[in-house]
Amino acid sequence: EAGVTQSPTHLIKTRGQQATLRCSPISGHTSVYWYQQALGLGLQFLLWYDEGEERNRGNFPPRFSGRQFPNYSSELNVNALELEDSALYLCASSSRTGPSSYEQYFGPGTRLTVT
Amino acid sequence: AQKVTQAQTEISVVEKEDVTLDCVYETRDTTYYLFWYKQPPSGELVFLIRRNSFDEQNEISGRYSWNFQKSTSSFNFTITASQVVDSAVYFCALSGLNAGNNRKLIWGLGTSLAVNP
């Protein structure tokens, strides 16, 4: 069974540009989560999508946004990039119901570098 | 506010030693889940365990064991007879079940474990 996949692996952008990151969940999973892993700040929750709706959001500005498509894949968009947005962005997925729906399985991440 | 503290930043042991990674958490949610994840040098986070707040039974899986003590808000992880392949960063995480906290994993800063041959 394929795991969570993310693309691209690396992304280099300049300040002020927009970045789009993509994630495909494990087959059968309907929830997708996004996290930022920045040096010195650890892992921070960004967004949770389920059934195409945003269900929960972390303490990030509105320029961090995303969406979930009917096939449950997801996109994270970061507008007006700032240098401090440089980080590893991790996507995770989980099943929809039951206690195991709290178990999040992670992809390999997208390394975003803002210059 | 929810918080997870992993006081040990780095631990270095020699192969076959036992090692315990500490995790202390804070939450006002009455029901919550606790987790441990492993991040090897390759970078991909690997799920290890989920524990419900109402289940304080210790769990053992091979060389891994977990000790959950609600009275001290701790969820410690022990690796018995460590191996070089155990070298990784280990993260403890918390997810409350109240509305605003639901599915939001709150992470400790991780403990970097180096197992030397």
mmCIF file with all atom_site columns, C-alpha atoms in Angstrom:
data_model
loop_
_atom_site.group_PDB
_atom_site.id
_atom_site.type_symbol
_atom_site.label_atom_id
_atom_site.label_alt_id
_atom_site.label_comp_id
_atom_site.label_asym_id
_atom_site.label_entity_id
_atom_site.label_seq_id
_atom_site.pdbx_PDB_ins_code
_atom_site.Cartn_x
_atom_site.Cartn_y
_atom_site.Cartn_z
_atom_site.occupancy
_atom_site.B_iso_or_equiv
_atom_site.pdbx_formal_charge
_atom_site.auth_seq_id
_atom_site.auth_comp_id
_atom_site.auth_asym_id
_atom_site.auth_atom_id
_atom_site.pdbx_PDB_model_num
ATOM 1   C CA . GLU A 1 1   ? 0.000   0.000  0.000  1.00 0.00 ? 1   GLU A CA 1
ATOM 2   C CA . ALA A 1 2   ? 1.422   3.362  -1.026 1.00 0.00 ? 2   ALA A CA 1
ATOM 3   C CA . GLY A 1 3   ? 2.072   5.858  1.705  1.00 0.00 ? 3   GLY A CA 1
ATOM 4   C CA . VAL A 1 4   ? 1.465   9.583  1.727  1.00 0.00 ? 4   VAL A CA 1
ATOM 5   C CA . THR A 1 5   ? 3.156   11.255 -1.210 1.00 0.00 ? 5   THR A CA 1
ATOM 6   C CA . GLN A 1 6   ? 4.188   14.878 -1.518 1.00 0.00 ? 6   GLN A CA 1
ATOM 7   C CA . SER A 1 7   ? 5.460   17.001 -4.376 1.00 0.00 ? 7   SER A CA 1
ATOM 8   C CA . PRO A 1 8   ? 7.735   18.626 -5.114 1.00 0.00 ? 8   PRO A CA 1
ATOM 9   C CA . THR A 1 9   ? 10.550  17.337 -2.908 1.00 0.00 ? 9   THR A CA 1
ATOM 10  C CA . HIS A 1 10  ? 12.283  20.687 -2.961 1.00 0.00 ? 10  HIS A CA 1
ATOM 11  C CA . LEU A 1 11  ? 11.006  24.132 -3.863 1.00 0.00 ? 11  LEU A CA 1
ATOM 12  C CA . ILE A 1 12  ? 13.015  27.329 -4.105 1.00 0.00 ? 12  ILE A CA 1
ATOM 13  C CA . LYS A 1 13  ? 11.181  30.636 -4.274 1.00 0.00 ? 13  LYS A CA 1
ATOM 14  C CA . THR A 1 14  ? 12.017  34.268 -3.782 1.00 0.00 ? 14  THR A CA 1
ATOM 15  C CA . ARG A 1 15  ? 10.438  36.540 -1.209 1.00 0.00 ? 15  ARG A CA 1
ATOM 16  C CA . GLY A 1 16  ? 6.995   37.768 -2.221 1.00 0.00 ? 16  GLY A CA 1
ATOM 17  C CA . GLN A 1 17  ? 6.260   34.855 -4.547 1.00 0.00 ? 17  GLN A CA 1
ATOM 18  C CA . GLN A 1 18  ? 3.635   32.174 -4.036 1.00 0.00 ? 18  GLN A CA 1
ATOM 19  C CA . ALA A 1 19  ? 4.339   28.498 -3.352 1.00 0.00 ? 19  ALA A CA 1
ATOM 20  C CA . THR A 1 20  ? 2.042   25.549 -3.995 1.00 0.00 ? 20  THR A CA 1
ATOM 21  C CA . LEU A 1 21  ? 2.683   22.215 -2.302 1.00 0.00 ? 21  LEU A CA 1
ATOM 22  C CA . ARG A 1 22  ? 0.772   19.025 -3.062 1.00 0.00 ? 22  ARG A CA 1
ATOM 23  C CA . CYS A 1 23  ? -0.136  15.946 -1.082 1.00 0.00 ? 23  CYS A CA 1
ATOM 24  C CA . SER A 1 24  ? -1.822  12.628 -1.849 1.00 0.00 ? 24  SER A CA 1
ATOM 25  C CA . PRO A 1 25  ? -3.110  10.680 1.163  1.00 0.00 ? 25  PRO A CA 1
ATOM 26  C CA . ILE A 1 26  ? -2.974  6.970  1.777  1.00 0.00 ? 26  ILE A CA 1
ATOM 27  C CA . SER A 1 27  ? -5.700  5.218  -0.182 1.00 0.00 ? 27  SER A CA 1
ATOM 28  C CA . GLY A 1 28  ? -8.880  5.121  1.905  1.00 0.00 ? 28  GLY A CA 1
ATOM 29  C CA . HIS A 1 29  ? -7.894  8.052  4.090  1.00 0.00 ? 29  HIS A CA 1
ATOM 30  C CA . THR A 1 30  ? -10.150 11.084 3.931  1.00 0.00 ? 30  THR A CA 1
ATOM 31  C CA . SER A 1 31  ? -8.380  13.480 6.295  1.00 0.00 ? 31  SER A CA 1
ATOM 32  C CA . VAL A 1 32  ? -5.286  15.452 5.362  1.00 0.00 ? 32  VAL A CA 1
ATOM 33  C CA . TYR A 1 33  ? -3.143  17.515 7.719  1.00 0.00 ? 33  TYR A CA 1
ATOM 34  C CA . TRP A 1 34  ? -0.384  20.029 7.065  1.00 0.00 ? 34  TRP A CA 1
ATOM 35  C CA . TYR A 1 35  ? 2.485   20.814 9.438  1.00 0.00 ? 35  TYR A CA 1
ATOM 36  C CA . GLN A 1 36  ? 5.458   23.140 9.274  1.00 0.00 ? 36  GLN A CA 1
ATOM 37  C CA . GLN A 1 37  ? 8.788   21.941 10.653 1.00 0.00 ? 37  GLN A CA 1
ATOM 38  C CA . ALA A 1 38  ? 11.086  24.923 10.953 1.00 0.00 ? 38  ALA A CA 1
ATOM 39  C CA . LEU A 1 39  ? 14.512  24.964 12.543 1.00 0.00 ? 39  LEU A CA 1
ATOM 40  C CA . GLY A 1 40  ? 14.281  25.897 16.181 1.00 0.00 ? 40  GLY A CA 1
ATOM 41  C CA . LEU A 1 41  ? 10.486  25.955 16.202 1.00 0.00 ? 41  LEU A CA 1
ATOM 42  C CA . GLY A 1 42  ? 9.708   22.279 15.895 1.00 0.00 ? 42  GLY A CA 1
ATOM 43  C CA . LEU A 1 43  ? 6.592   20.888 14.302 1.00 0.00 ? 43  LEU A CA 1
ATOM 44  C CA . GLN A 1 44  ? 3.617   23.192 14.168 1.00 0.00 ? 44  GLN A CA 1
ATOM 45  C CA . PHE A 1 45  ? 0.092   22.337 13.071 1.00 0.00 ? 45  PHE A CA 1
ATOM 46  C CA . LEU A 1 46  ? -1.123  24.298 10.063 1.00 0.00 ? 46  LEU A CA 1
ATOM 47  C CA . LEU A 1 47  ? -4.384  22.874 8.716  1.00 0.00 ? 47  LEU A CA 1
ATOM 48  C CA . TRP A 1 48  ? -6.738  19.897 8.825  1.00 0.00 ? 48  TRP A CA 1
ATOM 49  C CA . TYR A 1 49  ? -9.022  19.030 5.900  1.00 0.00 ? 49  TYR A CA 1
ATOM 50  C CA . ASP A 1 50  ? -11.680 16.385 5.845  1.00 0.00 ? 50  ASP A CA 1
ATOM 51  C CA . GLU A 1 51  ? -14.246 15.690 3.136  1.00 0.00 ? 51  GLU A CA 1
ATOM 52  C CA . GLY A 1 52  ? -13.209 18.829 1.310  1.00 0.00 ? 52  GLY A CA 1
ATOM 53  C CA . GLU A 1 53  ? -13.729 21.143 4.282  1.00 0.00 ? 53  GLU A CA 1
ATOM 54  C CA . GLU A 1 54  ? -11.238 22.951 6.509  1.00 0.00 ? 54  GLU A CA 1
ATOM 55  C CA . ARG A 1 55  ? -11.865 21.493 10.010 1.00 0.00 ? 55  ARG A CA 1
ATOM 56  C CA . ASN A 1 56  ? -9.180  23.106 12.113 1.00 0.00 ? 56  ASN A CA 1
ATOM 57  C CA . ARG A 1 57  ? -6.441  25.677 11.683 1.00 0.00 ? 57  ARG A CA 1
ATOM 58  C CA . GLY A 1 58  ? -3.257  26.486 13.571 1.00 0.00 ? 58  GLY A CA 1
ATOM 59  C CA . ASN A 1 59  ? -1.900  29.914 14.489 1.00 0.00 ? 59  ASN A CA 1
ATOM 60  C CA . PHE A 1 60  ? -0.717  30.911 11.055 1.00 0.00 ? 60  PHE A CA 1
ATOM 61  C CA . PRO A 1 61  ? -1.600  34.030 9.024  1.00 0.00 ? 61  PRO A CA 1
ATOM 62  C CA . PRO A 1 62  ? -4.252  33.857 6.287  1.00 0.00 ? 62  PRO A CA 1
ATOM 63  C CA . ARG A 1 63  ? -1.590  33.798 3.576  1.00 0.00 ? 63  ARG A CA 1
ATOM 64  C CA . PHE A 1 64  ? -1.281  30.111 4.469  1.00 0.00 ? 64  PHE A CA 1
ATOM 65  C CA . SER A 1 65  ? -4.267  28.445 2.861  1.00 0.00 ? 65  SER A CA 1
ATOM 66  C CA . GLY A 1 66  ? -5.186  25.234 1.192  1.00 0.00 ? 66  GLY A CA 1
ATOM 67  C CA . ARG A 1 67  ? -7.861  23.041 -0.167 1.00 0.00 ? 67  ARG A CA 1
ATOM 68  C CA . GLN A 1 68  ? -8.835  19.411 -0.473 1.00 0.00 ? 68  GLN A CA 1
ATOM 69  C CA . PHE A 1 69  ? -10.034 17.931 -3.725 1.00 0.00 ? 69  PHE A CA 1
ATOM 70  C CA . PRO A 1 70  ? -12.797 15.342 -4.280 1.00 0.00 ? 70  PRO A CA 1
ATOM 71  C CA . ASN A 1 71  ? -10.157 12.594 -4.511 1.00 0.00 ? 71  ASN A CA 1
ATOM 72  C CA . TYR A 1 72  ? -8.940  13.686 -1.023 1.00 0.00 ? 72  TYR A CA 1
ATOM 73  C CA . SER A 1 73  ? -5.616  15.009 -2.270 1.00 0.00 ? 73  SER A CA 1
ATOM 74  C CA . SER A 1 74  ? -4.685  18.428 -0.973 1.00 0.00 ? 74  SER A CA 1
ATOM 75  C CA . GLU A 1 75  ? -2.827  21.579 -1.835 1.00 0.00 ? 75  GLU A CA 1
ATOM 76  C CA . LEU A 1 76  ? -1.120  24.017 0.509  1.00 0.00 ? 76  LEU A CA 1
ATOM 77  C CA . ASN A 1 77  ? -0.646  27.541 -0.810 1.00 0.00 ? 77  ASN A CA 1
ATOM 78  C CA . VAL A 1 78  ? 1.646   30.064 0.786  1.00 0.00 ? 78  VAL A CA 1
ATOM 79  C CA . ASN A 1 79  ? 1.256   33.593 -0.578 1.00 0.00 ? 79  ASN A CA 1
ATOM 80  C CA . ALA A 1 80  ? 3.591   36.563 -0.224 1.00 0.00 ? 80  ALA A CA 1
ATOM 81  C CA . LEU A 1 81  ? 6.469   34.334 0.861  1.00 0.00 ? 81  LEU A CA 1
ATOM 82  C CA . GLU A 1 82  ? 8.715   35.552 3.656  1.00 0.00 ? 82  GLU A CA 1
ATOM 83  C CA . LEU A 1 83  ? 12.209  34.330 4.511  1.00 0.00 ? 83  LEU A CA 1
ATOM 84  C CA . GLU A 1 84  ? 10.914  32.727 7.732  1.00 0.00 ? 84  GLU A CA 1
ATOM 85  C CA . ASP A 1 85  ? 8.582   30.499 5.699  1.00 0.00 ? 85  ASP A CA 1
ATOM 86  C CA . SER A 1 86  ? 11.630  28.407 4.811  1.00 0.00 ? 86  SER A CA 1
ATOM 87  C CA . ALA A 1 87  ? 10.926  25.034 6.383  1.00 0.00 ? 87  ALA A CA 1
ATOM 88  C CA . LEU A 1 88  ? 10.018  21.422 5.784  1.00 0.00 ? 88  LEU A CA 1
ATOM 89  C CA . TYR A 1 89  ? 6.278   21.145 5.121  1.00 0.00 ? 89  TYR A CA 1
ATOM 90  C CA . LEU A 1 90  ? 4.843   17.814 6.108  1.00 0.00 ? 90  LEU A CA 1
ATOM 91  C CA . CYS A 1 91  ? 1.541   16.353 5.021  1.00 0.00 ? 91  CYS A CA 1
ATOM 92  C CA . ALA A 1 92  ? -0.199  13.566 6.939  1.00 0.00 ? 92  ALA A CA 1
ATOM 93  C CA . SER A 1 93  ? -3.369  11.588 6.431  1.00 0.00 ? 93  SER A CA 1
ATOM 94  C CA . SER A 1 94  ? -5.689  9.552  8.591  1.00 0.00 ? 94  SER A CA 1
ATOM 95  C CA . SER A 1 95  ? -8.800  7.460  8.252  1.00 0.00 ? 95  SER A CA 1
ATOM 96  C CA . ARG A 1 96  ? -12.160 9.062  8.828  1.00 0.00 ? 96  ARG A CA 1
ATOM 97  C CA . THR A 1 97  ? -13.694 7.433  11.873 1.00 0.00 ? 97  THR A CA 1
ATOM 98  C CA . GLY A 1 98  ? -12.828 5.531  15.016 1.00 0.00 ? 98  GLY A CA 1
ATOM 99  C CA . PRO A 1 99  ? -9.891  5.862  17.421 1.00 0.00 ? 99  PRO A CA 1
ATOM 100 C CA . SER A 1 100 ? -7.416  5.098  14.639 1.00 0.00 ? 100 SER A CA 1
ATOM 101 C CA . SER A 1 101 ? -8.587  8.233  12.856 1.00 0.00 ? 101 SER A CA 1
ATOM 102 C CA . TYR A 1 102 ? -6.342  10.094 15.291 1.00 0.00 ? 102 TYR A CA 1
ATOM 103 C CA . GLU A 1 103 ? -3.264  8.290  13.987 1.00 0.00 ? 103 GLU A CA 1
ATOM 104 C CA . GLN A 1 104 ? -1.632  10.531 11.434 1.00 0.00 ? 104 GLN A CA 1
ATOM 105 C CA . TYR A 1 105 ? 0.703   9.007  8.845  1.00 0.00 ? 105 TYR A CA 1
ATOM 106 C CA . PHE A 1 106 ? 3.228   11.335 7.307  1.00 0.00 ? 106 PHE A CA 1
ATOM 107 C CA . GLY A 1 107 ? 4.733   11.876 3.902  1.00 0.00 ? 107 GLY A CA 1
ATOM 108 C CA . PRO A 1 108 ? 8.388   12.678 3.214  1.00 0.00 ? 108 PRO A CA 1
ATOM 109 C CA . GLY A 1 109 ? 7.803   16.433 3.120  1.00 0.00 ? 109 GLY A CA 1
ATOM 110 C CA . THR A 1 110 ? 8.523   19.341 0.812  1.00 0.00 ? 110 THR A CA 1
ATOM 111 C CA . ARG A 1 111 ? 11.570  21.437 1.625  1.00 0.00 ? 111 ARG A CA 1
ATOM 112 C CA . LEU A 1 112 ? 10.674  25.063 0.866  1.00 0.00 ? 112 LEU A CA 1
ATOM 113 C CA . THR A 1 113 ? 13.515  27.561 0.661  1.00 0.00 ? 113 THR A CA 1
ATOM 114 C CA . VAL A 1 114 ? 12.731  31.254 0.365  1.00 0.00 ? 114 VAL A CA 1
ATOM 115 C CA . THR A 1 115 ? 15.583  33.492 -0.785 1.00 0.00 ? 115 THR A CA 1
ATOM 116 C CA . ALA B 2 1   ? -3.090  25.856 26.348 1.00 0.00 ? 1   ALA B CA 1
ATOM 117 C CA . GLN B 2 2   ? -1.596  22.530 25.454 1.00 0.00 ? 2   GLN B CA 1
ATOM 118 C CA . LYS B 2 3   ? 2.099   21.831 25.713 1.00 0.00 ? 3   LYS B CA 1
ATOM 119 C CA . VAL B 2 4   ? 4.514   18.922 25.347 1.00 0.00 ? 4   VAL B CA 1
ATOM 120 C CA . THR B 2 5   ? 7.956   19.023 26.911 1.00 0.00 ? 5   THR B CA 1
ATOM 121 C CA . GLN B 2 6   ? 10.812  16.719 26.020 1.00 0.00 ? 6   GLN B CA 1
ATOM 122 C CA . ALA B 2 7   ? 13.546  17.873 28.357 1.00 0.00 ? 7   ALA B CA 1
ATOM 123 C CA . GLN B 2 8   ? 16.271  15.700 26.832 1.00 0.00 ? 8   GLN B CA 1
ATOM 124 C CA . THR B 2 9   ? 17.563  17.378 23.685 1.00 0.00 ? 9   THR B CA 1
ATOM 125 C CA . GLU B 2 10  ? 20.203  14.773 22.865 1.00 0.00 ? 10  GLU B CA 1
ATOM 126 C CA . ILE B 2 11  ? 21.047  11.355 24.244 1.00 0.00 ? 11  ILE B CA 1
ATOM 127 C CA . SER B 2 12  ? 24.014  9.218  23.277 1.00 0.00 ? 12  SER B CA 1
ATOM 128 C CA . VAL B 2 13  ? 24.264  5.561  24.275 1.00 0.00 ? 13  VAL B CA 1
ATOM 129 C CA . VAL B 2 14  ? 26.300  2.533  23.345 1.00 0.00 ? 14  VAL B CA 1
ATOM 130 C CA . GLU B 2 15  ? 24.584  -0.308 21.542 1.00 0.00 ? 15  GLU B CA 1
ATOM 131 C CA . LYS B 2 16  ? 22.692  -2.734 23.817 1.00 0.00 ? 16  LYS B CA 1
ATOM 132 C CA . GLU B 2 17  ? 22.151  -0.140 26.508 1.00 0.00 ? 17  GLU B CA 1
ATOM 133 C CA . ASP B 2 18  ? 18.587  0.604  27.621 1.00 0.00 ? 18  ASP B CA 1
ATOM 134 C CA . VAL B 2 19  ? 17.438  4.183  27.147 1.00 0.00 ? 19  VAL B CA 1
ATOM 135 C CA . THR B 2 20  ? 14.362  6.093  28.332 1.00 0.00 ? 20  THR B CA 1
ATOM 136 C CA . LEU B 2 21  ? 13.024  9.164  26.572 1.00 0.00 ? 21  LEU B CA 1
ATOM 137 C CA . ASP B 2 22  ? 10.962  11.464 28.756 1.00 0.00 ? 22  ASP B CA 1
ATOM 138 C CA . CYS B 2 23  ? 7.774   13.265 27.799 1.00 0.00 ? 23  CYS B CA 1
ATOM 139 C CA . VAL B 2 24  ? 5.675   15.549 29.989 1.00 0.00 ? 24  VAL B CA 1
ATOM 140 C CA . TYR B 2 25  ? 2.466   17.126 28.747 1.00 0.00 ? 25  TYR B CA 1
ATOM 141 C CA . GLU B 2 26  ? -0.064  19.766 29.739 1.00 0.00 ? 26  GLU B CA 1
ATOM 142 C CA . THR B 2 27  ? -3.686  19.923 28.677 1.00 0.00 ? 27  THR B CA 1
ATOM 143 C CA . ARG B 2 28  ? -7.033  20.997 30.075 1.00 0.00 ? 28  ARG B CA 1
ATOM 144 C CA . ASP B 2 29  ? -8.922  18.566 27.870 1.00 0.00 ? 29  ASP B CA 1
ATOM 145 C CA . THR B 2 30  ? -10.415 15.739 29.874 1.00 0.00 ? 30  THR B CA 1
ATOM 146 C CA . THR B 2 31  ? -9.927  13.301 27.026 1.00 0.00 ? 31  THR B CA 1
ATOM 147 C CA . TYR B 2 32  ? -6.865  13.276 24.828 1.00 0.00 ? 32  TYR B CA 1
ATOM 148 C CA . TYR B 2 33  ? -4.456  11.099 22.906 1.00 0.00 ? 33  TYR B CA 1
ATOM 149 C CA . LEU B 2 34  ? -0.702  10.835 23.285 1.00 0.00 ? 34  LEU B CA 1
ATOM 150 C CA . PHE B 2 35  ? 1.673   9.711  20.560 1.00 0.00 ? 35  PHE B CA 1
ATOM 151 C CA . TRP B 2 36  ? 5.292   8.885  19.857 1.00 0.00 ? 36  TRP B CA 1
ATOM 152 C CA . TYR B 2 37  ? 6.828   9.290  16.426 1.00 0.00 ? 37  TYR B CA 1
ATOM 153 C CA . LYS B 2 38  ? 10.304  8.480  15.123 1.00 0.00 ? 38  LYS B CA 1
ATOM 154 C CA . GLN B 2 39  ? 12.107  10.642 12.556 1.00 0.00 ? 39  GLN B CA 1
ATOM 155 C CA . PRO B 2 40  ? 15.160  8.776  11.199 1.00 0.00 ? 40  PRO B CA 1
ATOM 156 C CA . PRO B 2 41  ? 17.883  10.582 9.256  1.00 0.00 ? 41  PRO B CA 1
ATOM 157 C CA . SER B 2 42  ? 15.871  10.049 6.064  1.00 0.00 ? 42  SER B CA 1
ATOM 158 C CA . GLY B 2 43  ? 13.408  12.592 7.480  1.00 0.00 ? 43  GLY B CA 1
ATOM 159 C CA . GLU B 2 44  ? 10.067  10.793 7.227  1.00 0.00 ? 44  GLU B CA 1
ATOM 160 C CA . LEU B 2 45  ? 8.063   10.705 10.471 1.00 0.00 ? 45  LEU B CA 1
ATOM 161 C CA . VAL B 2 46  ? 7.089   7.184  11.495 1.00 0.00 ? 46  VAL B CA 1
ATOM 162 C CA . PHE B 2 47  ? 4.118   6.575  13.781 1.00 0.00 ? 47  PHE B CA 1
ATOM 163 C CA . LEU B 2 48  ? 5.008   4.390  16.786 1.00 0.00 ? 48  LEU B CA 1
ATOM 164 C CA . ILE B 2 49  ? 2.116   4.440  19.246 1.00 0.00 ? 49  ILE B CA 1
ATOM 165 C CA . ARG B 2 50  ? -1.172  6.095  20.232 1.00 0.00 ? 50  ARG B CA 1
ATOM 166 C CA . ARG B 2 51  ? -2.407  6.052  23.817 1.00 0.00 ? 51  ARG B CA 1
ATOM 167 C CA . ASN B 2 52  ? -5.839  7.139  25.122 1.00 0.00 ? 52  ASN B CA 1
ATOM 168 C CA . SER B 2 53  ? -5.971  9.298  28.221 1.00 0.00 ? 53  SER B CA 1
ATOM 169 C CA . PHE B 2 54  ? -8.329  6.855  29.936 1.00 0.00 ? 54  PHE B CA 1
ATOM 170 C CA . ASP B 2 55  ? -6.061  3.859  29.395 1.00 0.00 ? 55  ASP B CA 1
ATOM 171 C CA . GLU B 2 56  ? -3.062  3.899  31.702 1.00 0.00 ? 56  GLU B CA 1
ATOM 172 C CA . GLN B 2 57  ? -1.895  0.400  30.951 1.00 0.00 ? 57  GLN B CA 1
ATOM 173 C CA . ASN B 2 58  ? 1.718   0.206  29.947 1.00 0.00 ? 58  ASN B CA 1
ATOM 174 C CA . GLU B 2 59  ? 2.418   -1.159 26.498 1.00 0.00 ? 59  GLU B CA 1
ATOM 175 C CA . ILE B 2 60  ? 5.252   -3.263 25.165 1.00 0.00 ? 60  ILE B CA 1
ATOM 176 C CA . SER B 2 61  ? 6.076   -3.885 21.537 1.00 0.00 ? 61  SER B CA 1
ATOM 177 C CA . GLY B 2 62  ? 9.256   -5.867 21.044 1.00 0.00 ? 62  GLY B CA 1
ATOM 178 C CA . ARG B 2 63  ? 12.142  -3.786 22.393 1.00 0.00 ? 63  ARG B CA 1
ATOM 179 C CA . TYR B 2 64  ? 9.894   -0.743 22.822 1.00 0.00 ? 64  TYR B CA 1
ATOM 180 C CA . SER B 2 65  ? 7.793   0.004  25.883 1.00 0.00 ? 65  SER B CA 1
ATOM 181 C CA . TRP B 2 66  ? 5.739   2.973  26.991 1.00 0.00 ? 66  TRP B CA 1
ATOM 182 C CA . ASN B 2 67  ? 4.871   4.109  30.514 1.00 0.00 ? 67  ASN B CA 1
ATOM 183 C CA . PHE B 2 68  ? 1.847   6.424  30.802 1.00 0.00 ? 68  PHE B CA 1
ATOM 184 C CA . GLN B 2 69  ? 1.254   8.042  34.186 1.00 0.00 ? 69  GLN B CA 1
ATOM 185 C CA . LYS B 2 70  ? -1.652  10.458 34.322 1.00 0.00 ? 70  LYS B CA 1
ATOM 186 C CA . SER B 2 71  ? -0.778  11.527 37.877 1.00 0.00 ? 71  SER B CA 1
ATOM 187 C CA . THR B 2 72  ? 2.509   13.012 36.689 1.00 0.00 ? 72  THR B CA 1
ATOM 188 C CA . SER B 2 73  ? 1.330   13.881 33.135 1.00 0.00 ? 73  SER B CA 1
ATOM 189 C CA . SER B 2 74  ? 4.101   11.792 31.685 1.00 0.00 ? 74  SER B CA 1
ATOM 190 C CA . PHE B 2 75  ? 4.330   9.389  28.773 1.00 0.00 ? 75  PHE B CA 1
ATOM 191 C CA . ASN B 2 76  ? 7.848   7.961  28.718 1.00 0.00 ? 76  ASN B CA 1
ATOM 192 C CA . PHE B 2 77  ? 9.334   5.713  26.058 1.00 0.00 ? 77  PHE B CA 1
ATOM 193 C CA . THR B 2 78  ? 11.963  3.053  26.755 1.00 0.00 ? 78  THR B CA 1
ATOM 194 C CA . ILE B 2 79  ? 14.072  1.234  24.200 1.00 0.00 ? 79  ILE B CA 1
ATOM 195 C CA . THR B 2 80  ? 15.585  -1.963 25.564 1.00 0.00 ? 80  THR B CA 1
ATOM 196 C CA . ALA B 2 81  ? 18.876  -3.249 24.176 1.00 0.00 ? 81  ALA B CA 1
ATOM 197 C CA . SER B 2 82  ? 19.262  -0.318 21.816 1.00 0.00 ? 82  SER B CA 1
ATOM 198 C CA . GLN B 2 83  ? 20.576  -0.815 18.289 1.00 0.00 ? 83  GLN B CA 1
ATOM 199 C CA . VAL B 2 84  ? 22.288  1.502  15.825 1.00 0.00 ? 84  VAL B CA 1
ATOM 200 C CA . VAL B 2 85  ? 19.102  1.518  13.727 1.00 0.00 ? 85  VAL B CA 1
ATOM 201 C CA . ASP B 2 86  ? 17.317  3.181  16.648 1.00 0.00 ? 86  ASP B CA 1
ATOM 202 C CA . SER B 2 87  ? 19.321  6.350  16.011 1.00 0.00 ? 87  SER B CA 1
ATOM 203 C CA . ALA B 2 88  ? 16.735  9.017  15.177 1.00 0.00 ? 88  ALA B CA 1
ATOM 204 C CA . VAL B 2 89  ? 14.876  11.979 16.564 1.00 0.00 ? 89  VAL B CA 1
ATOM 205 C CA . TYR B 2 90  ? 11.903  10.889 18.663 1.00 0.00 ? 90  TYR B CA 1
ATOM 206 C CA . PHE B 2 91  ? 8.890   13.122 19.104 1.00 0.00 ? 91  PHE B CA 1
ATOM 207 C CA . CYS B 2 92  ? 6.146   12.983 21.686 1.00 0.00 ? 92  CYS B CA 1
ATOM 208 C CA . ALA B 2 93  ? 2.827   14.566 20.676 1.00 0.00 ? 93  ALA B CA 1
ATOM 209 C CA . LEU B 2 94  ? -0.574  15.340 22.165 1.00 0.00 ? 94  LEU B CA 1
ATOM 210 C CA . SER B 2 95  ? -4.025  15.739 20.628 1.00 0.00 ? 95  SER B CA 1
ATOM 211 C CA . GLY B 2 96  ? -6.884  17.002 22.765 1.00 0.00 ? 96  GLY B CA 1
ATOM 212 C CA . LEU B 2 97  ? -10.432 16.089 21.866 1.00 0.00 ? 97  LEU B CA 1
ATOM 213 C CA . ASN B 2 98  ? -12.111 19.388 22.686 1.00 0.00 ? 98  ASN B CA 1
ATOM 214 C CA . ALA B 2 99  ? -13.375 21.221 19.623 1.00 0.00 ? 99  ALA B CA 1
ATOM 215 C CA . GLY B 2 100 ? -10.541 23.683 19.148 1.00 0.00 ? 100 GLY B CA 1
ATOM 216 C CA . ASN B 2 101 ? -7.885  21.053 19.744 1.00 0.00 ? 101 ASN B CA 1
ATOM 217 C CA . ASN B 2 102 ? -9.350  18.241 17.733 1.00 0.00 ? 102 ASN B CA 1
ATOM 218 C CA . ARG B 2 103 ? -6.835  16.461 15.500 1.00 0.00 ? 103 ARG B CA 1
ATOM 219 C CA . LYS B 2 104 ? -4.281  19.226 16.150 1.00 0.00 ? 104 LYS B CA 1
ATOM 220 C CA . LEU B 2 105 ? -1.086  17.439 17.125 1.00 0.00 ? 105 LEU B CA 1
ATOM 221 C CA . ILE B 2 106 ? 0.978   19.466 19.589 1.00 0.00 ? 106 ILE B CA 1
ATOM 222 C CA . TRP B 2 107 ? 4.603   18.363 19.476 1.00 0.00 ? 107 TRP B CA 1
ATOM 223 C CA . GLY B 2 108 ? 7.564   18.323 21.780 1.00 0.00 ? 108 GLY B CA 1
ATOM 224 C CA . LEU B 2 109 ? 10.845  19.563 20.326 1.00 0.00 ? 109 LEU B CA 1
ATOM 225 C CA . GLY B 2 110 ? 12.144  16.030 20.060 1.00 0.00 ? 110 GLY B CA 1
ATOM 226 C CA . THR B 2 111 ? 14.970  14.020 21.546 1.00 0.00 ? 111 THR B CA 1
ATOM 227 C CA . SER B 2 112 ? 17.845  13.137 19.266 1.00 0.00 ? 112 SER B CA 1
ATOM 228 C CA . LEU B 2 113 ? 19.047  9.635  20.096 1.00 0.00 ? 113 LEU B CA 1
ATOM 229 C CA . ALA B 2 114 ? 22.450  8.449  18.902 1.00 0.00 ? 114 ALA B CA 1
ATOM 230 C CA . VAL B 2 115 ? 23.209  4.768  19.382 1.00 0.00 ? 115 VAL B CA 1
ATOM 231 C CA . ASN B 2 116 ? 26.893  4.097  18.877 1.00 0.00 ? 116 ASN B CA 1
ATOM 232 C CA . PRO B 2 117 ? 28.351  0.696  17.991 1.00 0.00 ? 117 PRO B CA 1
#
